[in-house]
XYZ file of C-alpha atoms in Angstrom:
748
model
C 120.902 34.096 -286.911
C 122.770 36.699 -285.748
C 125.099 33.795 -284.002
C 126.042 32.958 -287.289
C 126.152 36.560 -289.232
C 128.506 37.726 -286.468
C 130.408 34.617 -285.666
C 131.317 32.182 -287.627
C 131.072 33.511 -290.956
C 134.757 34.572 -290.096
C 135.017 30.882 -288.654
C 138.727 29.859 -287.849
C 139.595 33.291 -287.384
C 141.201 32.074 -283.966
C 143.298 29.527 -284.483
C 141.999 26.345 -282.249
C 145.092 23.524 -282.363
C 147.653 20.863 -283.526
C 149.574 18.096 -282.210
C 152.555 17.747 -281.904
C 153.275 14.467 -283.748
C 152.495 15.291 -287.234
C 154.844 14.295 -289.340
C 155.521 17.375 -291.277
C 154.848 20.824 -289.052
C 155.365 23.157 -291.945
C 151.187 21.285 -293.533
C 148.023 21.218 -291.415
C 145.799 18.829 -290.822
C 141.815 18.866 -288.993
C 143.656 16.972 -285.801
C 146.131 19.616 -285.731
C 143.377 22.772 -285.736
C 142.175 21.003 -282.939
C 144.595 19.870 -280.629
C 146.072 22.802 -279.015
C 149.030 24.032 -281.005
C 147.849 26.931 -282.165
C 145.836 28.719 -279.768
C 145.389 32.669 -279.704
C 145.139 34.731 -276.786
C 142.052 37.126 -277.254
C 141.344 40.674 -275.490
C 139.857 40.529 -271.532
C 136.861 42.786 -271.707
C 137.240 45.770 -269.509
C 135.339 48.096 -268.269
C 136.080 51.900 -267.706
C 135.758 53.994 -265.149
C 137.354 57.483 -263.543
C 136.302 58.447 -267.466
C 138.203 56.941 -269.060
C 141.470 57.775 -267.171
C 141.631 53.591 -265.678
C 139.840 50.194 -266.181
C 138.720 46.887 -264.261
C 139.461 43.689 -266.100
C 138.836 39.942 -264.311
C 142.545 38.653 -264.031
C 142.629 35.172 -262.497
C 145.398 34.342 -259.442
C 147.995 31.653 -259.869
C 145.402 29.103 -257.955
C 143.214 29.999 -260.603
C 140.252 31.951 -258.540
C 138.815 35.434 -260.232
C 139.307 38.665 -259.076
C 139.045 42.455 -260.917
C 142.423 44.051 -261.594
C 142.784 47.759 -261.822
C 145.041 49.867 -265.361
C 145.696 52.976 -265.153
C 144.893 54.660 -268.571
C 147.834 56.679 -269.237
C 150.877 54.269 -267.450
C 148.961 51.333 -267.671
C 150.055 50.276 -263.442
C 148.277 47.943 -262.136
C 146.450 47.407 -259.130
C 143.980 45.215 -257.266
C 140.485 46.635 -257.781
C 138.821 43.260 -256.422
C 140.824 40.557 -254.520
C 139.551 37.238 -254.966
C 139.892 36.813 -250.814
C 137.228 39.618 -251.056
C 135.223 37.973 -253.572
C 134.450 34.647 -251.269
C 131.132 34.474 -250.009
C 131.686 33.563 -246.022
C 132.171 30.286 -245.309
C 133.482 29.447 -248.858
C 136.781 28.542 -249.796
C 135.931 29.617 -253.369
C 135.945 33.414 -254.864
C 132.859 33.940 -257.155
C 133.108 33.059 -260.777
C 132.729 36.212 -262.509
C 130.508 36.170 -265.494
C 130.446 40.095 -265.708
C 130.886 42.827 -263.844
C 129.094 46.142 -263.340
C 129.790 49.149 -260.970
C 127.710 51.409 -259.299
C 128.183 55.362 -260.684
C 130.453 56.676 -257.921
C 132.821 53.261 -258.179
C 130.990 52.251 -254.688
C 129.484 48.918 -255.114
C 130.599 45.965 -257.254
C 127.328 43.558 -259.224
C 129.326 40.807 -259.424
C 127.779 37.719 -262.502
C 128.012 34.612 -261.930
C 125.945 31.122 -261.589
C 125.389 31.822 -264.985
C 122.775 29.928 -266.939
C 121.683 29.612 -271.179
C 118.195 32.585 -271.960
C 118.978 30.769 -276.241
C 122.203 32.543 -277.506
C 123.758 34.150 -274.095
C 124.097 33.569 -271.112
C 121.648 36.257 -269.011
C 119.994 33.969 -266.036
C 122.724 33.804 -262.948
C 123.148 35.418 -259.262
C 124.192 39.207 -258.320
C 126.335 39.143 -255.561
C 127.207 43.197 -254.703
C 130.279 44.006 -252.898
C 130.807 47.652 -251.269
C 134.209 49.028 -251.579
C 133.657 50.854 -248.308
C 131.776 48.422 -245.962
C 134.235 46.231 -247.142
C 130.949 43.913 -247.202
C 129.610 40.878 -249.597
C 125.811 40.406 -250.192
C 123.906 38.532 -252.528
C 121.194 39.647 -253.766
C 118.090 38.351 -254.243
C 119.019 35.723 -252.297
C 115.466 33.763 -251.628
C 114.767 33.654 -255.208
C 115.251 30.700 -257.031
C 118.994 29.954 -258.372
C 120.317 31.550 -261.015
C 117.277 33.366 -262.033
C 117.730 37.252 -262.217
C 118.648 38.864 -264.390
C 120.071 42.477 -265.767
C 120.652 43.946 -262.382
C 122.123 46.749 -261.486
C 122.625 50.406 -259.197
C 119.722 52.722 -258.958
C 121.904 56.337 -259.514
C 121.347 56.686 -255.168
C 123.120 53.461 -254.797
C 120.403 52.577 -252.502
C 118.698 50.238 -254.465
C 118.746 47.196 -257.481
C 116.315 46.165 -259.703
C 116.341 43.162 -261.849
C 113.955 40.887 -263.010
C 113.704 37.066 -262.265
C 110.456 35.395 -263.963
C 109.033 37.816 -266.112
C 108.902 40.119 -262.981
C 110.695 43.479 -262.378
C 111.980 43.590 -258.295
C 112.952 46.331 -256.278
C 116.100 45.256 -253.617
C 117.154 47.995 -250.747
C 121.453 46.754 -250.886
C 121.688 48.001 -246.793
C 118.226 46.244 -245.549
C 117.326 43.505 -247.453
C 114.158 44.278 -248.394
C 112.935 43.101 -251.963
C 109.657 44.681 -253.490
C 108.215 42.914 -256.299
C 107.074 45.659 -259.279
C 104.910 43.608 -261.303
C 102.923 40.643 -260.098
C 101.464 40.116 -263.871
C 104.854 38.325 -265.496
C 103.672 34.591 -266.598
C 105.708 33.431 -269.849
C 103.127 34.924 -272.122
C 103.532 38.676 -270.135
C 107.473 39.388 -270.256
C 108.151 42.398 -267.784
C 111.938 43.967 -267.975
C 112.773 41.816 -270.564
C 112.355 40.433 -274.242
C 111.064 37.620 -276.508
C 113.392 35.285 -278.433
C 112.358 37.615 -281.538
C 113.382 41.277 -280.205
C 116.039 38.986 -278.338
C 117.308 37.618 -282.180
C 116.891 40.765 -284.375
C 117.358 43.544 -281.838
C 119.783 41.787 -279.037
C 117.271 43.676 -276.809
C 117.635 41.157 -273.237
C 117.310 44.075 -271.227
C 114.511 45.865 -270.656
C 114.724 48.208 -267.924
C 115.422 51.340 -267.018
C 115.974 53.094 -263.596
C 115.326 56.829 -263.852
C 118.149 58.418 -262.459
C 115.772 60.161 -259.403
C 116.195 56.471 -258.395
C 112.060 56.595 -257.339
C 110.884 55.139 -260.980
C 111.763 52.408 -264.100
C 111.024 52.325 -267.177
C 110.248 49.359 -268.520
C 109.086 46.625 -271.830
C 105.742 44.740 -271.705
C 105.440 42.743 -273.875
C 102.593 40.761 -274.399
C 103.397 37.006 -276.781
C 100.031 35.508 -276.066
C 99.068 35.486 -279.288
C 102.680 34.505 -280.973
C 102.551 30.476 -282.180
C 104.690 27.850 -280.878
C 106.723 26.244 -282.804
C 107.706 23.090 -281.411
C 111.113 20.791 -281.471
C 111.720 18.080 -280.247
C 114.704 16.390 -277.760
C 114.338 12.876 -278.742
C 118.237 11.779 -277.246
C 117.929 12.237 -273.189
C 115.082 10.105 -272.604
C 113.053 7.195 -273.898
C 110.001 9.265 -274.303
C 110.863 12.034 -276.887
C 109.830 16.201 -274.933
C 108.611 19.146 -276.665
C 110.534 22.291 -276.029
C 107.893 24.628 -276.921
C 109.387 28.138 -278.551
C 107.773 31.208 -278.843
C 108.730 32.713 -281.983
C 106.660 34.694 -284.612
C 106.912 33.327 -288.628
C 106.749 35.517 -291.479
C 103.143 36.815 -292.286
C 102.731 36.431 -288.228
C 101.625 39.168 -285.753
C 104.400 40.253 -283.707
C 104.386 40.406 -279.569
C 101.995 43.562 -278.521
C 104.458 45.420 -276.790
C 103.931 48.936 -274.502
C 107.096 50.382 -272.409
C 105.427 52.068 -269.314
C 106.953 53.547 -265.789
C 106.593 51.513 -262.572
C 106.653 53.874 -259.370
C 109.146 52.372 -256.587
C 106.979 53.311 -253.601
C 103.404 52.636 -255.014
C 103.988 49.268 -257.209
C 101.739 51.577 -259.526
C 102.431 52.105 -263.601
C 101.834 55.030 -264.977
C 101.382 53.709 -269.231
C 103.532 56.431 -271.632
C 100.447 56.784 -274.916
C 102.833 55.745 -277.981
C 101.087 55.730 -280.862
C 99.794 53.211 -283.075
C 98.695 49.990 -283.310
C 101.204 48.070 -280.512
C 101.000 44.311 -282.395
C 102.128 46.492 -286.095
C 104.964 48.906 -284.006
C 108.115 47.873 -282.114
C 109.461 50.001 -279.741
C 113.148 48.180 -279.527
C 115.049 51.372 -277.301
C 114.019 53.112 -274.547
C 116.737 55.720 -272.671
C 115.804 58.077 -269.730
C 117.633 61.697 -271.089
C 117.421 63.146 -267.033
C 114.764 62.975 -264.112
C 111.303 64.248 -266.150
C 112.448 63.391 -270.178
C 112.709 60.217 -271.844
C 113.385 59.099 -275.597
C 111.774 56.159 -277.167
C 112.632 54.560 -280.724
C 109.813 53.017 -282.620
C 109.767 50.858 -285.324
C 105.918 50.059 -287.749
C 105.902 46.664 -288.806
C 107.469 46.948 -291.745
C 110.229 49.366 -290.285
C 110.959 51.792 -293.623
C 109.963 54.588 -290.660
C 111.288 55.012 -287.315
C 109.925 57.982 -285.018
C 111.999 59.310 -282.334
C 109.902 60.559 -279.586
C 110.333 62.572 -276.337
C 108.147 62.027 -272.750
C 107.866 64.153 -270.240
C 106.268 62.039 -267.207
C 105.199 64.954 -264.978
C 103.384 66.635 -268.075
C 102.089 63.445 -269.792
C 103.795 65.480 -272.786
C 104.644 63.248 -275.606
C 106.855 65.040 -278.490
C 107.796 63.323 -281.761
C 111.494 64.664 -282.170
C 112.278 62.968 -285.414
C 110.935 61.226 -287.962
C 113.415 59.381 -290.814
C 111.785 56.813 -293.689
C 112.435 54.811 -296.028
C 111.264 53.364 -298.806
C 113.005 49.593 -298.551
C 113.679 49.067 -295.183
C 115.642 51.749 -292.040
C 117.972 49.889 -290.122
C 118.437 50.709 -286.321
C 121.892 48.891 -285.736
C 124.040 49.201 -288.465
C 125.689 45.990 -289.126
C 129.794 46.238 -289.679
C 132.248 44.295 -289.012
C 133.645 47.706 -286.914
C 130.791 47.565 -284.871
C 130.664 46.185 -281.344
C 127.931 47.786 -279.654
C 125.198 45.181 -281.075
C 122.142 45.916 -278.955
C 122.633 48.873 -277.535
C 120.677 50.250 -278.754
C 120.187 53.533 -276.808
C 120.996 57.059 -279.295
C 124.546 57.834 -278.333
C 124.015 61.779 -276.766
C 126.001 64.655 -276.779
C 127.978 65.988 -273.622
C 124.910 67.749 -272.947
C 122.201 65.772 -273.795
C 120.281 69.067 -276.026
C 120.650 66.720 -278.264
C 121.186 63.176 -280.056
C 123.897 61.532 -282.822
C 122.173 59.165 -285.529
C 123.520 57.101 -288.472
C 120.966 57.361 -291.770
C 121.208 56.101 -295.495
C 118.832 59.041 -296.610
C 121.727 60.743 -299.281
C 122.710 57.843 -300.815
C 126.041 57.393 -298.065
C 125.546 55.827 -294.701
C 126.466 59.529 -292.203
C 126.010 60.743 -288.974
C 124.162 63.527 -287.869
C 123.187 64.716 -285.056
C 119.821 65.867 -284.377
C 118.728 68.542 -282.092
C 115.641 66.925 -278.830
C 114.274 70.523 -278.891
C 113.437 71.191 -282.884
C 114.644 67.978 -284.107
C 117.178 70.213 -286.378
C 119.884 67.940 -288.192
C 123.573 68.353 -288.604
C 125.524 66.325 -291.135
C 128.613 65.695 -289.279
C 130.495 63.556 -292.211
C 130.122 65.631 -295.441
C 131.198 62.814 -298.632
C 130.560 60.436 -301.062
C 132.035 57.933 -298.526
C 130.181 55.329 -295.919
C 130.321 55.527 -292.092
C 130.556 52.129 -291.538
C 130.052 52.891 -287.193
C 130.410 55.663 -284.070
C 131.873 54.801 -281.620
C 131.535 57.586 -278.664
C 131.017 60.959 -278.323
C 133.078 63.874 -276.206
C 132.195 67.830 -275.677
C 134.315 68.031 -279.038
C 134.358 65.493 -281.152
C 132.848 62.123 -282.507
C 134.628 59.279 -283.077
C 133.807 57.108 -286.179
C 134.739 53.776 -288.286
C 135.313 54.092 -292.404
C 137.145 52.971 -295.382
C 136.725 55.796 -298.196
C 139.091 53.866 -300.068
C 138.593 50.415 -299.566
C 135.110 48.329 -298.546
C 137.416 45.936 -296.764
C 139.545 47.651 -294.545
C 138.025 49.710 -290.983
C 139.777 53.010 -289.786
C 139.371 55.248 -287.297
C 137.886 58.983 -288.021
C 137.409 61.862 -285.653
C 135.196 64.851 -286.264
C 134.247 68.234 -285.275
C 130.737 68.356 -282.851
C 130.092 71.364 -284.991
C 129.175 69.968 -288.405
C 132.417 71.680 -289.501
C 136.079 71.170 -290.549
C 137.299 67.772 -292.453
C 137.105 64.326 -290.257
C 140.835 63.450 -289.216
C 141.442 59.476 -290.157
C 143.623 58.719 -286.250
C 144.562 55.048 -287.306
C 148.661 54.559 -288.311
C 149.554 53.612 -291.447
C 151.002 50.546 -289.781
C 148.059 49.231 -289.042
C 146.350 48.234 -292.718
C 143.696 45.731 -292.414
C 140.742 46.330 -290.143
C 140.569 48.380 -286.828
C 137.595 48.163 -284.056
C 137.918 50.083 -280.956
C 136.424 50.788 -277.753
C 136.876 54.108 -276.529
C 137.606 55.804 -273.324
C 134.667 58.172 -272.462
C 136.795 61.011 -272.380
C 138.247 60.433 -275.362
C 141.381 60.417 -274.423
C 142.358 56.441 -274.146
C 141.103 53.419 -276.198
C 140.894 49.559 -277.330
C 142.544 49.130 -279.878
C 142.271 45.870 -281.693
C 143.568 45.024 -285.696
C 144.089 41.844 -288.081
C 144.984 41.457 -291.590
C 144.229 38.399 -293.983
C 148.035 37.597 -292.958
C 147.778 38.961 -289.506
C 145.651 37.149 -286.039
C 144.687 39.710 -283.980
C 146.948 42.065 -281.473
C 145.774 44.167 -278.899
C 147.052 47.425 -277.549
C 146.150 50.460 -275.248
C 146.519 53.384 -276.938
C 146.424 57.045 -276.207
C 143.623 59.327 -278.884
C 144.279 61.222 -281.066
C 148.257 60.336 -282.038
C 146.701 56.768 -281.770
C 150.045 56.159 -279.390
C 150.722 52.684 -278.109
C 150.609 52.640 -273.983
C 150.522 48.771 -274.075
C 149.842 45.838 -276.364
C 148.095 44.030 -274.060
C 147.778 40.874 -276.483
C 150.807 40.698 -279.641
C 150.347 36.427 -280.728
C 153.588 36.040 -280.701
C 153.339 32.384 -280.073
C 150.190 31.727 -282.758
C 152.337 33.994 -285.194
C 155.812 31.525 -283.666
C 153.264 28.719 -284.776
C 152.026 30.290 -287.903
C 154.906 30.855 -289.075
C 156.327 27.520 -289.548
C 153.436 26.574 -291.730
C 153.838 26.656 -295.655
C 151.189 29.657 -296.022
C 149.023 31.126 -299.341
C 148.992 33.865 -300.829
C 146.256 36.202 -299.784
C 145.193 38.873 -302.529
C 141.781 41.216 -302.978
C 140.678 41.791 -306.897
C 137.798 43.210 -308.343
C 135.525 41.809 -311.025
C 132.957 42.842 -313.499
C 129.649 40.219 -314.201
C 128.008 40.581 -317.730
C 124.857 43.163 -315.687
C 127.553 45.702 -315.420
C 128.104 44.433 -311.179
C 131.698 45.651 -309.836
C 131.539 43.015 -306.916
C 134.847 43.448 -304.969
C 136.255 39.610 -303.562
C 139.706 37.733 -301.171
C 141.561 34.920 -302.975
C 143.538 32.881 -301.022
C 145.506 30.873 -303.925
C 146.983 26.982 -303.004
C 150.262 27.763 -301.731
C 152.811 26.379 -304.699
C 150.769 27.942 -306.718
C 151.413 27.774 -310.548
C 149.330 30.287 -312.883
C 149.323 27.208 -315.154
C 147.497 24.695 -313.365
C 143.404 24.334 -312.954
C 142.799 24.170 -309.585
C 139.689 23.422 -308.062
C 137.768 26.296 -306.259
C 136.054 26.353 -303.199
C 132.896 29.791 -302.908
C 133.195 30.501 -299.454
C 130.050 32.497 -299.318
C 127.097 34.231 -297.121
C 125.382 37.101 -298.829
C 122.504 39.292 -297.182
C 122.646 41.995 -295.298
C 124.354 41.243 -292.491
C 127.625 39.703 -293.331
C 130.267 41.089 -295.145
C 132.944 38.227 -296.706
C 136.047 39.867 -298.873
C 137.442 41.927 -295.838
C 141.124 42.200 -294.372
C 141.085 39.986 -291.281
C 142.646 36.849 -290.289
C 141.538 34.298 -293.230
C 142.268 31.075 -290.137
C 143.121 27.395 -290.015
C 140.577 26.199 -292.613
C 141.016 28.367 -295.531
C 145.204 27.771 -294.693
C 144.630 23.894 -294.352
C 142.705 23.893 -297.941
C 144.996 26.154 -299.337
C 147.974 23.625 -298.192
C 145.257 20.868 -300.031
C 145.219 22.835 -303.606
C 141.923 24.402 -303.719
C 141.435 28.043 -304.243
C 139.081 29.940 -301.208
C 137.201 32.889 -302.672
C 135.243 35.204 -300.763
C 132.809 37.419 -302.545
C 130.347 40.386 -301.538
C 127.708 40.963 -303.922
C 124.843 43.266 -303.923
C 123.198 43.968 -300.446
C 126.010 43.047 -297.899
C 127.461 45.805 -295.811
C 130.005 47.378 -297.991
C 130.448 50.111 -297.977
C 130.154 50.653 -300.928
C 126.647 53.781 -300.870
C 122.758 52.758 -299.423
C 121.850 52.014 -303.061
C 124.548 48.430 -303.534
C 122.860 47.966 -299.973
C 118.709 48.224 -300.585
C 119.567 47.047 -303.825
C 118.187 43.674 -302.264
C 114.737 44.467 -300.740
C 112.486 42.146 -301.544
C 115.225 40.249 -303.171
C 116.558 38.060 -301.117
C 117.966 35.050 -303.301
C 117.472 36.586 -305.966
C 119.843 39.552 -307.077
C 122.285 38.596 -304.617
C 122.448 34.937 -305.543
C 122.587 36.307 -309.730
C 125.388 38.497 -308.384
C 127.741 35.337 -306.966
C 126.558 33.392 -310.208
C 127.756 35.803 -312.488
C 131.113 36.973 -310.644
C 131.878 32.844 -310.926
C 131.249 33.294 -314.143
C 133.886 36.053 -314.700
C 136.358 34.751 -313.203
C 136.163 31.176 -315.037
C 136.190 32.987 -317.850
C 138.961 35.203 -316.908
C 141.088 33.269 -314.402
C 142.207 29.597 -316.440
C 143.959 28.398 -313.666
C 140.147 27.769 -312.095
C 139.257 24.254 -312.674
C 135.377 24.564 -313.928
C 135.032 21.417 -313.709
C 135.210 21.338 -309.903
C 133.495 24.687 -308.652
C 132.213 24.353 -305.283
C 129.959 26.455 -302.960
C 129.745 26.303 -298.877
C 128.179 28.988 -296.234
C 126.260 28.946 -292.780
C 122.965 30.429 -292.040
C 122.286 32.802 -294.571
C 125.518 30.588 -296.219
C 123.561 28.493 -296.450
C 120.920 29.477 -298.225
C 122.276 31.240 -300.916
C 124.331 27.475 -301.715
C 121.007 26.108 -302.114
C 120.604 29.046 -304.380
C 123.148 29.050 -306.272
C 123.539 25.579 -306.595
C 119.136 25.068 -307.537
C 119.570 28.197 -310.155
C 122.721 27.523 -312.030
C 123.823 23.895 -312.078
C 126.163 24.919 -314.918
C 128.612 26.566 -312.888
C 128.971 24.840 -308.849
C 128.845 21.430 -309.504
C 129.458 20.233 -305.290
C 127.390 22.605 -302.434
C 127.362 22.067 -299.203
C 124.696 24.133 -296.768
C 124.263 24.531 -293.322
C 121.480 25.560 -291.410
C 119.894 27.095 -294.591
C 116.540 28.377 -294.615
C 114.892 26.464 -297.467
C 111.699 28.274 -297.398
C 111.658 31.846 -296.397
C 108.056 31.460 -294.966
C 110.057 29.759 -292.053
C 111.951 32.766 -290.564
C 111.464 34.906 -288.004
C 109.053 38.199 -288.972
C 111.530 40.240 -288.003
C 114.399 39.853 -290.172
C 112.504 38.115 -293.845
C 110.058 40.982 -293.189
C 112.495 44.092 -293.198
C 114.235 43.118 -296.018
C 111.440 40.955 -297.913
C 108.088 43.237 -297.089
C 104.950 41.688 -295.855
C 103.910 38.383 -297.705
C 100.497 38.997 -297.360
C 101.280 42.203 -300.020
C 104.171 40.335 -301.850
C 103.521 36.506 -301.772
C 105.564 36.153 -304.543
C 109.196 37.603 -303.861
C 108.563 34.856 -300.648
C 108.428 32.174 -303.292
C 110.770 33.730 -306.296
C 113.515 34.485 -303.260
C 113.000 30.275 -301.685
C 116.379 27.868 -302.257
C 113.540 25.723 -302.253
C 111.477 26.773 -304.535
C 114.330 25.999 -307.418
C 115.665 22.519 -305.836
C 114.102 20.758 -308.906
C 117.637 21.374 -311.027
C 119.554 20.478 -308.862
C 122.182 18.677 -310.735
C 125.547 17.888 -308.561
C 126.325 17.129 -305.451
C 124.917 18.810 -302.701
C 125.700 18.101 -298.875
C 122.722 19.857 -296.480
C 123.733 19.513 -292.530
C 121.449 21.089 -289.828
C 121.310 21.079 -286.331
C 117.823 19.359 -284.474
C 117.221 21.434 -281.886
C 118.362 24.956 -283.781
C 115.613 27.362 -282.088
C 117.099 30.126 -284.983
C 116.777 27.914 -288.534
C 114.411 25.739 -287.762
C 114.903 22.464 -288.446
C 111.940 22.123 -290.106
C 113.952 24.046 -292.942
C 116.574 21.140 -293.797
C 112.316 17.940 -293.182
C 111.146 20.705 -296.142
C 114.131 20.716 -298.560
C 114.635 16.998 -298.087
C 110.930 16.388 -298.467
C 111.133 18.722 -301.893
C 114.329 17.201 -303.264
C 112.534 12.996 -302.393
C 110.169 14.039 -304.414
C 111.737 15.537 -307.678
C 114.427 12.246 -307.288
C 117.209 14.138 -306.971
C 119.745 12.248 -304.946
C 122.000 13.407 -302.030
C 123.260 13.875 -298.793
C 122.286 15.074 -295.625
C 123.216 14.999 -291.531
C 121.546 15.927 -288.723
C 123.262 16.884 -285.171
C 120.436 15.871 -282.510
C 119.318 18.630 -280.420
C 122.090 21.162 -281.621
C 121.762 25.168 -281.805
C 122.070 27.232 -284.932
C 125.750 26.926 -283.512
C 126.140 23.566 -284.332
C 129.320 23.810 -280.833
C 127.220 21.507 -278.013
C 128.462 18.546 -277.079
C 131.924 16.718 -277.541
C 133.507 16.786 -281.060
C 130.849 18.434 -282.387
C 132.279 20.963 -284.194
C 136.335 18.423 -284.698
C 133.415 16.178 -286.509
C 131.421 18.666 -288.531
C 134.523 19.839 -290.152
C 135.946 16.602 -290.866
C 132.397 15.779 -292.956
C 132.200 18.582 -294.673
C 135.670 18.632 -295.803
C 135.426 14.441 -296.717
C 132.815 15.616 -299.192
C 134.929 18.441 -300.931
C 137.826 16.559 -301.130
C 135.374 13.652 -302.844
C 133.638 15.881 -304.709
C 136.585 16.788 -306.826
C 138.890 14.739 -307.270
C 140.620 15.405 -310.521
């Protein structure tokens, strides 16, 4: 569900478009949203070099070819780092199109990732080329392997070799001689070397499954045995006269995950030494593996229930394995904490202190989420962020301080702080007062510079290069001036933040966007946009986006609220109270908060209350409509989990436990259990090619609604994935469908 959890919750936060011939330039239409008038700028991806004193980014020449440009951090002075001409293969007339790039440790060579293809969520397969800055030579790697089949290529520290994955096996290639050595031979799809299966990618962000030893002679890598994973079949019925099954290895709730182990392969002998990590390899996950030095590895292990995290050190020369850290929770232990300011999804390695004798770990063991420094030798822990507040995310550490995101006063906002790496003194806020809202950072390794992004409910994203710790702007990289000017020509609504206390004594944070021309003496239809699960916070101080503006112009009140269980900065108890109660606690909080608002605000028409959401928000929509039909009249559920037993084991078991032990909780939390209570208007939408929340959920729910003789409306998008974006006009069609349904059922 991550694609929706992290991406689509803030749908339309970067505006798309408009037509020039609109009759009233101050009014939005769906056609305007989906043309080009309101297109916003976005920041380019960058890679820091020279320890942060410079960075490199992809830009295009005047004729549209890719090149790499280097910027000095201190002044933003630019120069060509790798020209389009240098990136043009011999005999070709076009430069390589750069999907991504990386540099060797000594920054003498550049790896170019191009001709990419999609593996589930991301384009992780493709071709790799190396450009040598000393010899000025451009060379393709793995040229004898199938086109667009290489994954995760990276240099050894010696710069002599490059390793990559192809066809579930690990390869090494000598950069100078071109000699290719296959390091593993048993990769088949059931046996997976150097990369991961579907659920590791989806729930741990794990894709790249190998790590060079600094000696350049060994590679540590994962091997998964997915041979016992059940195959779920999606069906493609539109690309041929005969239907085509699409197989997917997908471990459902209650079913065993892949067996996982880690080993070290000798690149000279191709022999692998398997690391004897304790515990059943099926009933434990190994989400992270990193080298500390040439003879020391750090391994992270989670048990099946994900309520115990163990961290081991392993010394290859002596084969000594030592447990250096254990963290337990009665609920679950988070490996990576979901937050609107976190920008390191899938980077599961622990952040090391510069001398590599300690690592940093965020925990929730003391009622708040804090950063601890942990000694690799003794396991001794030092609290770095004391106080009654949550750390939202942390970015990097220098030899003196650690940089992190927090908002002690307002859970809707995020700001940059720094604190001593010694655990002494008081954290210092670095974000300036003028940047009220959501602030995120990409901080240079030396801690002297950062790429800073800012947004608020009234402001689209702006991006700047800054110096630290004074937060002085060196150069504005994205000002979105054109978008801001276009927005200023619209009739814009007002957005405010509020708190409401439910009859259960729960204080819920919310965000309300009022109709344009709001009159408190009038009654307005209200639309609740929901998510409500542990991977998404809704009532945040980021730009509301065009769709909410459009609805507000049409006379709707739009409300977002964060119930217990969401990753709001309100303490561990707030977030963990949803354990084994997904679908129950979160839906009751939303419903009781809605009930309180209807009693408090007379301008909300209690006969025109609608709700909608996507993925976990779709599940919430169903639960609210089925469990509280006396409150909600209309619901639109997109890509919803109707039955929790149909979702993947890593996500659902993390928050619900194992169904072998508490099956009744899964049944109680599933929307389909209460479908018999439907009284209002329901629209259910799903992509038939959804590899994440399977279309099975839609059909199972439909069968139950038919059984209960409940009328509803449904829309299936053929072969579309969880994000429902593939094909021409798909998103435009979807939002037209949602809007028409909303308008039809909210007539006065």
